[in-house]
């Protein structure tokens, strides 16, 4: 990596070591384009015996115009008549600047392997984007001081979105800004666009019919009663819901209809004696075209806890998917969801498969490989429909006979913190590291 030092003249010069010439075969005093993020300028390339091999001198006016942060070491990559300085990676993490500041310590996990990534790394919010000026306000990482500094900077070369706009008033603003960023950066924005549970189902259905619970869109109460009549038990979920919120489990019990749901991590149950009574409940709590109705997957339970699995994956420095860990999730006792945020707990999948399913080591390995195969095939199908993913969390259901079902694909912010909760710190940091390696790769470095 190179240290960029300011050349205190305004004559658009780039001076490198004579022995280096950045791998170019061209001559000194050649005009080249230098690019940082999406900004570029033409400079005159010089070589000098007085410059060390790991440093370059750049006119101070060029540094200012391109917004280069000289506190960071950079790679310089040559493409014909262009020299790219980078990487310059932006992490769109929140909707507001205040929230970014509050969460600042958590972003240190992205820079733990900084010496292998290098370049400028920024975290910012939707609020921090100034489309008219072409600038962003956010926090830039200072590698020597190991702190985040509030700065104004140009648009980066790559953006990873981990923002969660679902069910917020900022949904529209988020998509407006993301469309603008995507227009500027092209294919260098990942974990975007977003898709709903219903869109996921429609994309996967042709290839994964046997791994998907039958699902239909809620348009009126008749849809619920038809699915109940067919399956006896269904789940109702918001199309863009998260964290197990606003989920209902409906069971037809003879003439009765039982509706189970959680409020503030406490289980509730309503029992109705006929369809008309239950229909009033549904009409009060549901919005047409905003919920889906899903056949209940026969998940295994253990000591009144429902169990499912999370497969954590990320792209590496070559843009290839890797399985970084598989974890079992135990729902809180008596609750209808397995979400950790709803009071559940997690552990390594292998431990659960041995202790609850009573599988031998070879059977565990075979089943985990099968889960991985299903997940990677599903991701390829999603990406084939135009969605650019970089890291995911796929929820997998498993019944008593080890039949696999795809429950959900988490792509807005598939947080690897589940690995920390399962005491798998290495996998957590590996996930963050792979995120940054993929961003670096995507930027051309």
Short mmCIF file of C-alpha atoms in Angstrom, two decimals:
data_model
loop_
_atom_site.label_atom_id
_atom_site.label_comp_id
_atom_site.label_asym_id
_atom_site.label_seq_id
_atom_site.Cartn_x
_atom_site.Cartn_y
_atom_site.Cartn_z
CA UNK A 1 0.00 0.00 0.00
CA UNK A 2 1.02 3.58 -0.61
CA UNK A 3 1.13 6.61 1.64
CA UNK A 4 -0.15 9.69 -0.18
CA UNK A 5 1.67 12.88 0.67
CA UNK A 6 0.60 16.38 -0.40
CA UNK A 7 2.76 18.13 -3.00
CA UNK A 8 2.27 21.76 -2.07
CA UNK A 9 1.68 23.12 -5.54
CA UNK A 10 -1.46 23.41 -7.63
CA UNK A 11 -0.19 21.97 -10.87
CA UNK A 12 -1.95 18.57 -10.91
CA UNK A 13 1.11 16.38 -10.45
CA UNK A 14 1.47 12.77 -9.31
CA UNK A 15 5.05 11.91 -8.38
CA UNK A 16 6.11 8.30 -7.81
CA UNK A 17 9.37 6.44 -7.20
CA UNK A 18 11.36 5.98 -10.39
CA UNK A 19 11.81 2.28 -9.61
CA UNK A 20 8.06 1.82 -9.21
CA UNK A 21 6.17 3.83 -11.88
CA UNK A 22 3.15 1.87 -10.54
CA UNK A 23 3.90 -0.97 -12.94
CA UNK A 24 3.45 1.28 -15.96
CA UNK A 25 5.58 1.04 -19.07
CA UNK A 26 4.84 4.65 -19.95
CA UNK A 27 7.24 7.55 -19.66
CA UNK A 28 7.52 10.25 -17.06
CA UNK A 29 5.40 13.36 -17.72
CA UNK A 30 2.53 11.24 -19.04
CA UNK A 31 -1.03 12.54 -18.59
CA UNK A 32 -3.19 10.05 -16.68
CA UNK A 33 -6.60 10.06 -15.04
CA UNK A 34 -6.60 9.56 -11.27
CA UNK A 35 -9.80 8.37 -9.58
CA UNK A 36 -10.93 8.22 -5.96
CA UNK A 37 -14.46 6.96 -5.33
CA UNK A 38 -16.51 8.32 -8.22
CA UNK A 39 -14.39 11.48 -8.59
CA UNK A 40 -11.57 11.77 -11.12
CA UNK A 41 -9.10 14.33 -12.48
CA UNK A 42 -6.28 14.35 -14.99
CA UNK A 43 -2.75 14.68 -13.61
CA UNK A 44 0.74 14.55 -15.01
CA UNK A 45 2.68 11.48 -13.86
CA UNK A 46 6.32 12.08 -12.88
CA UNK A 47 8.98 9.77 -11.49
CA UNK A 48 11.67 10.74 -9.02
CA UNK A 49 14.67 9.14 -7.33
CA UNK A 50 13.79 11.11 -4.19
CA UNK A 51 10.46 9.33 -3.59
CA UNK A 52 10.28 6.12 -1.57
CA UNK A 53 8.69 3.08 -3.23
CA UNK A 54 5.76 2.96 -0.78
CA UNK A 55 4.82 6.62 -1.13
CA UNK A 56 3.47 8.97 -3.78
CA UNK A 57 3.22 12.74 -3.89
CA UNK A 58 0.05 14.32 -5.18
CA UNK A 59 -0.69 18.01 -5.71
CA UNK A 60 -2.61 19.36 -2.73
CA UNK A 61 -5.35 20.82 -4.95
CA UNK A 62 -5.97 17.34 -6.44
CA UNK A 63 -6.15 15.81 -2.96
CA UNK A 64 -8.71 18.45 -1.98
CA UNK A 65 -10.82 18.19 -5.12
CA UNK A 66 -10.96 14.39 -5.00
CA UNK A 67 -11.54 14.34 -1.24
CA UNK A 68 -8.68 11.91 -0.59
CA UNK A 69 -8.12 11.23 3.12
CA UNK A 70 -4.33 11.22 3.45
CA UNK A 71 -4.52 9.59 6.90
CA UNK A 72 -5.22 6.25 5.14
CA UNK A 73 -2.84 4.00 3.16
CA UNK A 74 -4.05 3.09 -0.33
CA UNK A 75 -3.56 0.66 -3.14
CA UNK A 76 -3.05 2.23 -6.56
CA UNK A 77 -4.38 0.12 -9.41
CA UNK A 78 -3.58 0.95 -13.01
CA UNK A 79 -6.18 0.47 -15.75
CA UNK A 80 -4.74 1.60 -19.09
CA UNK A 81 -4.68 5.40 -18.76
CA UNK A 82 -6.36 5.48 -15.35
CA UNK A 83 -4.95 5.10 -11.83
CA UNK A 84 -7.48 4.18 -9.16
CA UNK A 85 -6.77 5.14 -5.56
CA UNK A 86 -8.56 3.00 -3.04
CA UNK A 87 -10.43 1.19 -1.93
CA UNK A 88 -13.03 3.73 -0.84
CA UNK A 89 -15.80 1.77 0.89
CA UNK A 90 -19.01 3.27 2.24
CA UNK A 91 -21.23 1.46 4.74
CA UNK A 92 -24.78 2.82 4.67
CA UNK A 93 -25.73 1.78 8.18
CA UNK A 94 -28.64 3.85 9.47
CA UNK A 95 -31.44 6.24 8.56
CA UNK A 96 -30.26 9.17 10.72
CA UNK A 97 -26.92 10.71 11.70
CA UNK A 98 -27.87 10.48 15.36
CA UNK A 99 -28.30 6.73 15.13
CA UNK A 100 -24.95 6.31 13.35
CA UNK A 101 -23.25 8.21 16.19
CA UNK A 102 -25.00 6.04 18.79
CA UNK A 103 -23.94 2.82 17.06
CA UNK A 104 -20.39 3.97 16.26
CA UNK A 105 -18.57 1.47 18.56
CA UNK A 106 -20.27 -1.46 16.81
CA UNK A 107 -18.71 -0.52 13.47
CA UNK A 108 -15.24 -1.34 14.79
CA UNK A 109 -15.95 -4.93 13.78
CA UNK A 110 -15.75 -3.83 10.13
CA UNK A 111 -12.21 -2.49 10.52
CA UNK A 112 -10.73 -5.21 12.73
CA UNK A 113 -8.84 -6.56 9.70
CA UNK A 114 -8.09 -3.09 8.31
CA UNK A 115 -4.44 -3.84 7.48
CA UNK A 116 -5.66 -6.33 4.87
CA UNK A 117 -8.29 -3.96 3.45
CA UNK A 118 -6.70 -0.51 3.56
CA UNK A 119 -8.11 2.62 1.96
CA UNK A 120 -10.89 4.89 3.20
CA UNK A 121 -13.79 3.31 5.09
CA UNK A 122 -16.84 5.40 5.96
CA UNK A 123 -20.12 4.80 7.77
CA UNK A 124 -23.04 7.09 7.07
CA UNK A 125 -26.82 7.44 7.08
CA UNK A 126 -29.51 8.34 4.58
CA UNK A 127 -29.76 11.72 6.31
CA UNK A 128 -26.05 12.35 5.68
CA UNK A 129 -26.36 12.19 1.88
CA UNK A 130 -26.43 15.50 0.01
CA UNK A 131 -27.46 14.63 -3.54
CA UNK A 132 -27.24 18.23 -4.82
CA UNK A 133 -23.66 18.80 -3.64
CA UNK A 134 -22.57 15.23 -4.37
CA UNK A 135 -21.21 14.86 -0.84
CA UNK A 136 -21.84 12.77 2.25
CA UNK A 137 -21.50 13.61 5.93
CA UNK A 138 -20.55 10.68 8.09
CA UNK A 139 -17.71 9.05 9.99
CA UNK A 140 -14.39 8.12 8.36
CA UNK A 141 -12.05 5.65 9.98
CA UNK A 142 -8.60 6.94 11.00
CA UNK A 143 -6.37 3.83 10.98
CA UNK A 144 -3.48 5.28 13.00
CA UNK A 145 -5.64 6.75 15.77
CA UNK A 146 -8.13 3.85 15.46
CA UNK A 147 -11.08 6.22 15.78
CA UNK A 148 -14.02 7.35 13.64
CA UNK A 149 -13.98 11.04 12.68
CA UNK A 150 -16.95 13.14 11.54
CA UNK A 151 -16.19 14.36 8.02
CA UNK A 152 -17.68 15.53 4.74
CA UNK A 153 -16.52 13.39 1.83
CA UNK A 154 -17.43 12.56 -1.79
CA UNK A 155 -19.39 9.47 -2.82
CA UNK A 156 -17.34 6.30 -2.29
CA UNK A 157 -16.53 3.74 -4.98
CA UNK A 158 -18.49 0.92 -3.30
CA UNK A 159 -21.49 0.98 -0.95
CA UNK A 160 -22.66 -1.82 1.31
CA UNK A 161 -26.14 -1.29 2.70
CA UNK A 162 -26.99 -2.67 6.14
CA UNK A 163 -29.83 -0.21 6.66
CA UNK A 164 -33.19 -1.51 7.86
CA UNK A 165 -35.90 0.79 6.49
CA UNK A 166 -38.73 -1.78 6.61
CA UNK A 167 -41.81 -0.61 8.50
CA UNK A 168 -40.35 2.89 9.02
CA UNK A 169 -41.45 6.28 7.72
CA UNK A 170 -38.10 6.55 5.89
CA UNK A 171 -38.86 3.70 3.46
CA UNK A 172 -39.52 6.09 0.54
CA UNK A 173 -36.53 8.35 1.27
CA UNK A 174 -34.27 5.31 1.54
CA UNK A 175 -35.22 4.03 -1.90
CA UNK A 176 -34.91 7.47 -3.49
CA UNK A 177 -31.36 7.85 -2.20
CA UNK A 178 -30.43 4.26 -3.05
CA UNK A 179 -31.62 4.66 -6.62
CA UNK A 180 -29.41 7.74 -6.90
CA UNK A 181 -26.40 5.92 -5.42
CA UNK A 182 -26.93 2.96 -7.71
CA UNK A 183 -27.11 5.28 -10.71
CA UNK A 184 -23.77 6.83 -9.70
CA UNK A 185 -21.98 3.60 -8.78
CA UNK A 186 -23.55 1.12 -11.16
CA UNK A 187 -23.14 -2.47 -9.94
CA UNK A 188 -21.03 -1.47 -6.98
CA UNK A 189 -23.89 -1.31 -4.46
CA UNK A 190 -24.77 -4.50 -2.61
CA UNK A 191 -27.48 -5.78 -0.29
CA UNK A 192 -29.87 -3.83 -2.51
CA UNK A 193 -32.57 -3.79 -3.90
CA UNK A 194 -34.72 -5.20 -1.10
CA UNK A 195 -37.36 -7.85 -1.60
CA UNK A 196 -40.37 -8.85 0.48
CA UNK A 197 -41.24 -12.30 1.79
CA UNK A 198 -43.86 -12.59 -0.93
CA UNK A 199 -41.39 -11.64 -3.67
CA UNK A 200 -38.94 -14.19 -2.25
CA UNK A 201 -41.60 -16.90 -2.38
CA UNK A 202 -42.51 -16.12 -5.98
CA UNK A 203 -38.86 -16.15 -7.07
CA UNK A 204 -38.06 -19.45 -5.36
CA UNK A 205 -41.28 -21.36 -6.03
CA UNK A 206 -40.43 -22.75 -9.51
CA UNK A 207 -37.21 -24.39 -8.30
CA UNK A 208 -37.90 -25.00 -4.59
CA UNK A 209 -41.55 -26.03 -4.48
CA UNK A 210 -40.80 -28.96 -2.15
CA UNK A 211 -38.75 -26.83 0.28
CA UNK A 212 -41.28 -24.00 0.59
CA UNK A 213 -44.43 -23.98 2.73
CA UNK A 214 -47.50 -23.13 0.66
CA UNK A 215 -47.96 -19.37 0.82
CA UNK A 216 -50.58 -16.92 -0.37
CA UNK A 217 -51.05 -13.16 -0.18
CA UNK A 218 -53.62 -11.86 2.30
CA UNK A 219 -56.36 -10.01 0.46
CA UNK A 220 -59.33 -10.77 2.67
CA UNK A 221 -60.35 -13.11 5.50
CA UNK A 222 -61.52 -15.77 3.05
CA UNK A 223 -57.86 -16.41 2.16
CA UNK A 224 -57.16 -17.30 5.79
CA UNK A 225 -60.11 -19.66 6.17
CA UNK A 226 -59.30 -21.41 2.89
CA UNK A 227 -55.68 -22.02 4.01
CA UNK A 228 -56.90 -23.14 7.46
CA UNK A 229 -59.33 -25.58 5.89
CA UNK A 230 -56.50 -27.02 3.82
CA UNK A 231 -53.68 -27.13 6.37
CA UNK A 232 -55.26 -26.87 9.82
CA UNK A 233 -52.51 -24.47 10.99
CA UNK A 234 -51.05 -21.36 9.33
CA UNK A 235 -48.80 -18.42 10.10
CA UNK A 236 -49.62 -14.86 9.11
CA UNK A 237 -46.60 -12.58 8.65
CA UNK A 238 -46.06 -9.00 7.43
CA UNK A 239 -44.45 -8.87 4.00
CA UNK A 240 -41.59 -6.73 5.23
CA UNK A 241 -41.62 -7.63 8.90
CA UNK A 242 -38.62 -8.29 11.08
CA UNK A 243 -37.62 -9.68 14.47
CA UNK A 244 -40.70 -11.86 14.79
CA UNK A 245 -43.05 -8.89 15.18
CA UNK A 246 -46.73 -8.92 14.15
CA UNK A 247 -46.74 -12.67 13.49
CA UNK A 248 -49.85 -14.75 14.16
CA UNK A 249 -50.23 -18.52 14.41
CA UNK A 250 -53.78 -19.64 13.62
CA UNK A 251 -54.90 -23.18 14.39
CA UNK A 252 -58.26 -24.76 13.53
CA UNK A 253 -59.22 -26.86 16.55
CA UNK A 254 -62.53 -28.53 15.71
CA UNK A 255 -65.14 -25.76 15.71
CA UNK A 256 -62.72 -23.37 17.43
CA UNK A 257 -60.12 -21.08 15.88
CA UNK A 258 -57.10 -20.35 18.09
CA UNK A 259 -54.92 -17.33 17.36
CA UNK A 260 -51.55 -17.12 19.09
CA UNK A 261 -49.35 -14.04 18.96
CA UNK A 262 -46.71 -12.22 21.00
CA UNK A 263 -46.91 -8.71 22.44
CA UNK A 264 -43.78 -7.31 24.10
CA UNK A 265 -42.30 -10.82 24.33
CA UNK A 266 -45.40 -12.15 26.09
CA UNK A 267 -47.59 -14.86 24.59
CA UNK A 268 -51.26 -14.15 23.98
CA UNK A 269 -54.06 -16.35 22.73
CA UNK A 270 -57.52 -15.58 21.43
CA UNK A 271 -60.06 -18.37 20.93
CA UNK A 272 -63.09 -17.92 18.67
CA UNK A 273 -66.00 -20.31 18.26
CA UNK A 274 -66.75 -19.53 14.61
CA UNK A 275 -65.30 -17.97 11.47
CA UNK A 276 -67.31 -14.78 11.77
CA UNK A 277 -65.85 -13.92 15.19
CA UNK A 278 -62.27 -14.62 14.05
CA UNK A 279 -62.84 -12.62 10.87
CA UNK A 280 -63.50 -9.48 12.92
CA UNK A 281 -60.16 -10.00 14.68
CA UNK A 282 -58.33 -10.37 11.34
CA UNK A 283 -60.01 -7.33 9.80
CA UNK A 284 -58.95 -5.28 12.81
CA UNK A 285 -55.28 -6.36 12.82
CA UNK A 286 -54.40 -7.06 9.19
CA UNK A 287 -54.02 -4.91 6.09
CA UNK A 288 -54.75 -6.39 2.66
CA UNK A 289 -51.70 -6.97 0.44
CA UNK A 290 -49.39 -6.28 3.42
CA UNK A 291 -49.39 -9.78 4.96
CA UNK A 292 -48.90 -13.30 3.71
CA UNK A 293 -50.50 -16.53 4.90
CA UNK A 294 -48.15 -19.47 5.19
CA UNK A 295 -48.67 -23.16 5.80
CA UNK A 296 -47.22 -24.07 9.21
CA UNK A 297 -43.93 -25.91 8.87
CA UNK A 298 -43.79 -28.92 11.24
CA UNK A 299 -40.76 -27.65 13.14
CA UNK A 300 -39.32 -29.75 15.92
CA UNK A 301 -39.84 -28.49 19.46
CA UNK A 302 -37.71 -29.14 22.51
CA UNK A 303 -38.96 -28.42 26.02
CA UNK A 304 -41.72 -26.21 24.55
CA UNK A 305 -39.22 -24.26 22.43
CA UNK A 306 -39.61 -24.22 18.65
CA UNK A 307 -36.31 -24.76 16.81
CA UNK A 308 -35.12 -23.55 13.43
CA UNK A 309 -31.71 -22.81 11.93
CA UNK A 310 -29.82 -19.82 10.55
CA UNK A 311 -27.26 -20.29 7.78
CA UNK A 312 -24.86 -17.34 7.66
CA UNK A 313 -23.16 -16.66 4.32
CA UNK A 314 -21.02 -13.96 2.72
CA UNK A 315 -19.10 -13.34 -0.49
CA UNK A 316 -15.32 -13.41 -0.30
CA UNK A 317 -12.51 -11.51 -2.04
CA UNK A 318 -13.29 -13.32 -5.30
CA UNK A 319 -17.02 -12.65 -5.20
CA UNK A 320 -17.79 -16.27 -4.30
CA UNK A 321 -20.28 -17.31 -1.62
CA UNK A 322 -19.04 -18.99 1.54
CA UNK A 323 -20.96 -20.66 4.34
CA UNK A 324 -19.59 -19.03 7.50
CA UNK A 325 -21.67 -20.85 10.07
CA UNK A 326 -24.93 -22.66 10.83
CA UNK A 327 -26.73 -21.99 14.10
CA UNK A 328 -29.82 -23.39 15.76
CA UNK A 329 -32.33 -20.97 17.25
CA UNK A 330 -34.51 -21.97 20.19
CA UNK A 331 -37.57 -19.81 20.67
CA UNK A 332 -38.53 -18.67 24.14
CA UNK A 333 -40.61 -21.35 25.83
CA UNK A 334 -44.20 -21.33 24.60
CA UNK A 335 -43.66 -18.60 21.99
CA UNK A 336 -44.53 -19.04 18.30
CA UNK A 337 -41.26 -17.63 16.90
CA UNK A 338 -37.62 -18.56 17.33
CA UNK A 339 -36.19 -15.03 17.14
CA UNK A 340 -33.40 -14.32 19.60
CA UNK A 341 -34.76 -10.80 20.12
CA UNK A 342 -38.03 -12.34 21.30
CA UNK A 343 -36.29 -14.11 24.17
CA UNK A 344 -34.82 -17.14 22.40
CA UNK A 345 -31.27 -18.45 22.45
CA UNK A 346 -28.83 -19.96 19.98
CA UNK A 347 -25.98 -22.43 19.70
CA UNK A 348 -23.95 -24.20 17.01
CA UNK A 349 -26.23 -26.29 14.81
CA UNK A 350 -24.09 -29.41 15.21
CA UNK A 351 -24.66 -29.46 18.97
CA UNK A 352 -28.44 -29.27 18.55
CA UNK A 353 -28.53 -31.90 15.80
CA UNK A 354 -26.65 -34.31 18.05
CA UNK A 355 -28.55 -33.62 21.26
CA UNK A 356 -32.11 -33.04 19.98
CA UNK A 357 -32.20 -34.98 16.69
CA UNK A 358 -29.74 -37.60 18.05
CA UNK A 359 -27.64 -37.61 14.86
CA UNK A 360 -24.13 -39.01 14.60
CA UNK A 361 -21.23 -36.81 13.48
CA UNK A 362 -21.31 -38.03 9.86
CA UNK A 363 -25.08 -37.46 9.71
CA UNK A 364 -24.61 -33.94 11.06
CA UNK A 365 -21.98 -33.18 8.42
CA UNK A 366 -24.20 -34.55 5.64
CA UNK A 367 -27.21 -32.54 6.80
CA UNK A 368 -25.23 -29.31 7.17
CA UNK A 369 -23.86 -29.80 3.64
CA UNK A 370 -27.41 -30.31 2.39
CA UNK A 371 -28.52 -27.08 4.14
CA UNK A 372 -25.60 -25.25 2.56
CA UNK A 373 -26.45 -26.61 -0.89
CA UNK A 374 -30.10 -25.52 -0.62
CA UNK A 375 -29.11 -22.07 0.65
CA UNK A 376 -26.52 -21.38 -2.06
CA UNK A 377 -28.90 -22.53 -4.78
CA UNK A 378 -31.63 -20.24 -3.39
CA UNK A 379 -29.24 -17.27 -3.29
CA UNK A 380 -28.23 -17.85 -6.90
CA UNK A 381 -31.91 -17.84 -7.88
CA UNK A 382 -32.49 -14.54 -6.04
CA UNK A 383 -29.42 -12.93 -7.62
CA UNK A 384 -30.52 -14.22 -11.00
CA UNK A 385 -33.59 -12.02 -10.55
CA UNK A 386 -31.46 -8.87 -10.30
CA UNK A 387 -30.77 -8.61 -6.56
CA UNK A 388 -27.15 -7.89 -5.59
CA UNK A 389 -26.36 -9.58 -2.28
CA UNK A 390 -23.10 -9.64 -0.36
CA UNK A 391 -24.08 -11.30 2.90
CA UNK A 392 -27.22 -13.13 3.93
CA UNK A 393 -28.90 -15.01 6.75
CA UNK A 394 -31.19 -17.81 5.60
CA UNK A 395 -33.68 -19.31 8.05
CA UNK A 396 -34.13 -23.05 7.61
CA UNK A 397 -36.81 -25.29 9.08
CA UNK A 398 -36.19 -28.94 9.95
CA UNK A 399 -38.79 -31.52 10.94
CA UNK A 400 -38.36 -34.80 12.85
CA UNK A 401 -37.27 -36.59 9.66
CA UNK A 402 -34.70 -33.86 8.81
CA UNK A 403 -36.67 -32.56 5.83
CA UNK A 404 -35.47 -29.05 4.95
CA UNK A 405 -37.75 -26.04 4.45
CA UNK A 406 -36.78 -22.50 3.47
CA UNK A 407 -38.46 -20.09 5.89
CA UNK A 408 -36.94 -16.73 5.04
CA UNK A 409 -33.93 -15.00 3.48
CA UNK A 410 -32.69 -12.02 5.50
CA UNK A 411 -30.86 -9.55 3.28
CA UNK A 412 -31.45 -6.00 4.57
CA UNK A 413 -29.12 -6.44 7.54
CA UNK A 414 -28.45 -10.13 8.11
CA UNK A 415 -26.61 -9.37 11.31
CA UNK A 416 -23.86 -11.90 12.16
CA UNK A 417 -24.34 -11.20 15.89
CA UNK A 418 -26.02 -14.61 16.10
CA UNK A 419 -22.48 -16.03 15.90
CA UNK A 420 -21.45 -14.03 18.98
CA UNK A 421 -24.52 -15.26 20.84
CA UNK A 422 -23.54 -18.81 19.94
CA UNK A 423 -20.04 -18.09 21.31
CA UNK A 424 -18.53 -18.30 17.83
CA UNK A 425 -16.57 -15.04 17.80
CA UNK A 426 -14.31 -16.16 14.98
CA UNK A 427 -17.27 -16.58 12.62
CA UNK A 428 -18.65 -13.16 13.59
CA UNK A 429 -15.44 -11.33 12.75
CA UNK A 430 -14.88 -13.50 9.68
CA UNK A 431 -18.27 -12.40 8.35
CA UNK A 432 -17.40 -8.72 8.81
CA UNK A 433 -13.98 -9.31 7.25
CA UNK A 434 -15.47 -11.04 4.21
CA UNK A 435 -17.93 -8.14 3.80
CA UNK A 436 -14.99 -5.77 3.50
CA UNK A 437 -12.97 -8.08 1.27
CA UNK A 438 -15.92 -8.36 -1.11
CA UNK A 439 -16.38 -4.57 -1.09
CA UNK A 440 -12.69 -4.18 -1.89
CA UNK A 441 -13.00 -6.71 -4.74
CA UNK A 442 -16.09 -4.97 -6.07
CA UNK A 443 -14.20 -1.68 -6.15
CA UNK A 444 -11.51 -3.18 -8.36
CA UNK A 445 -8.82 -3.79 -5.73
#
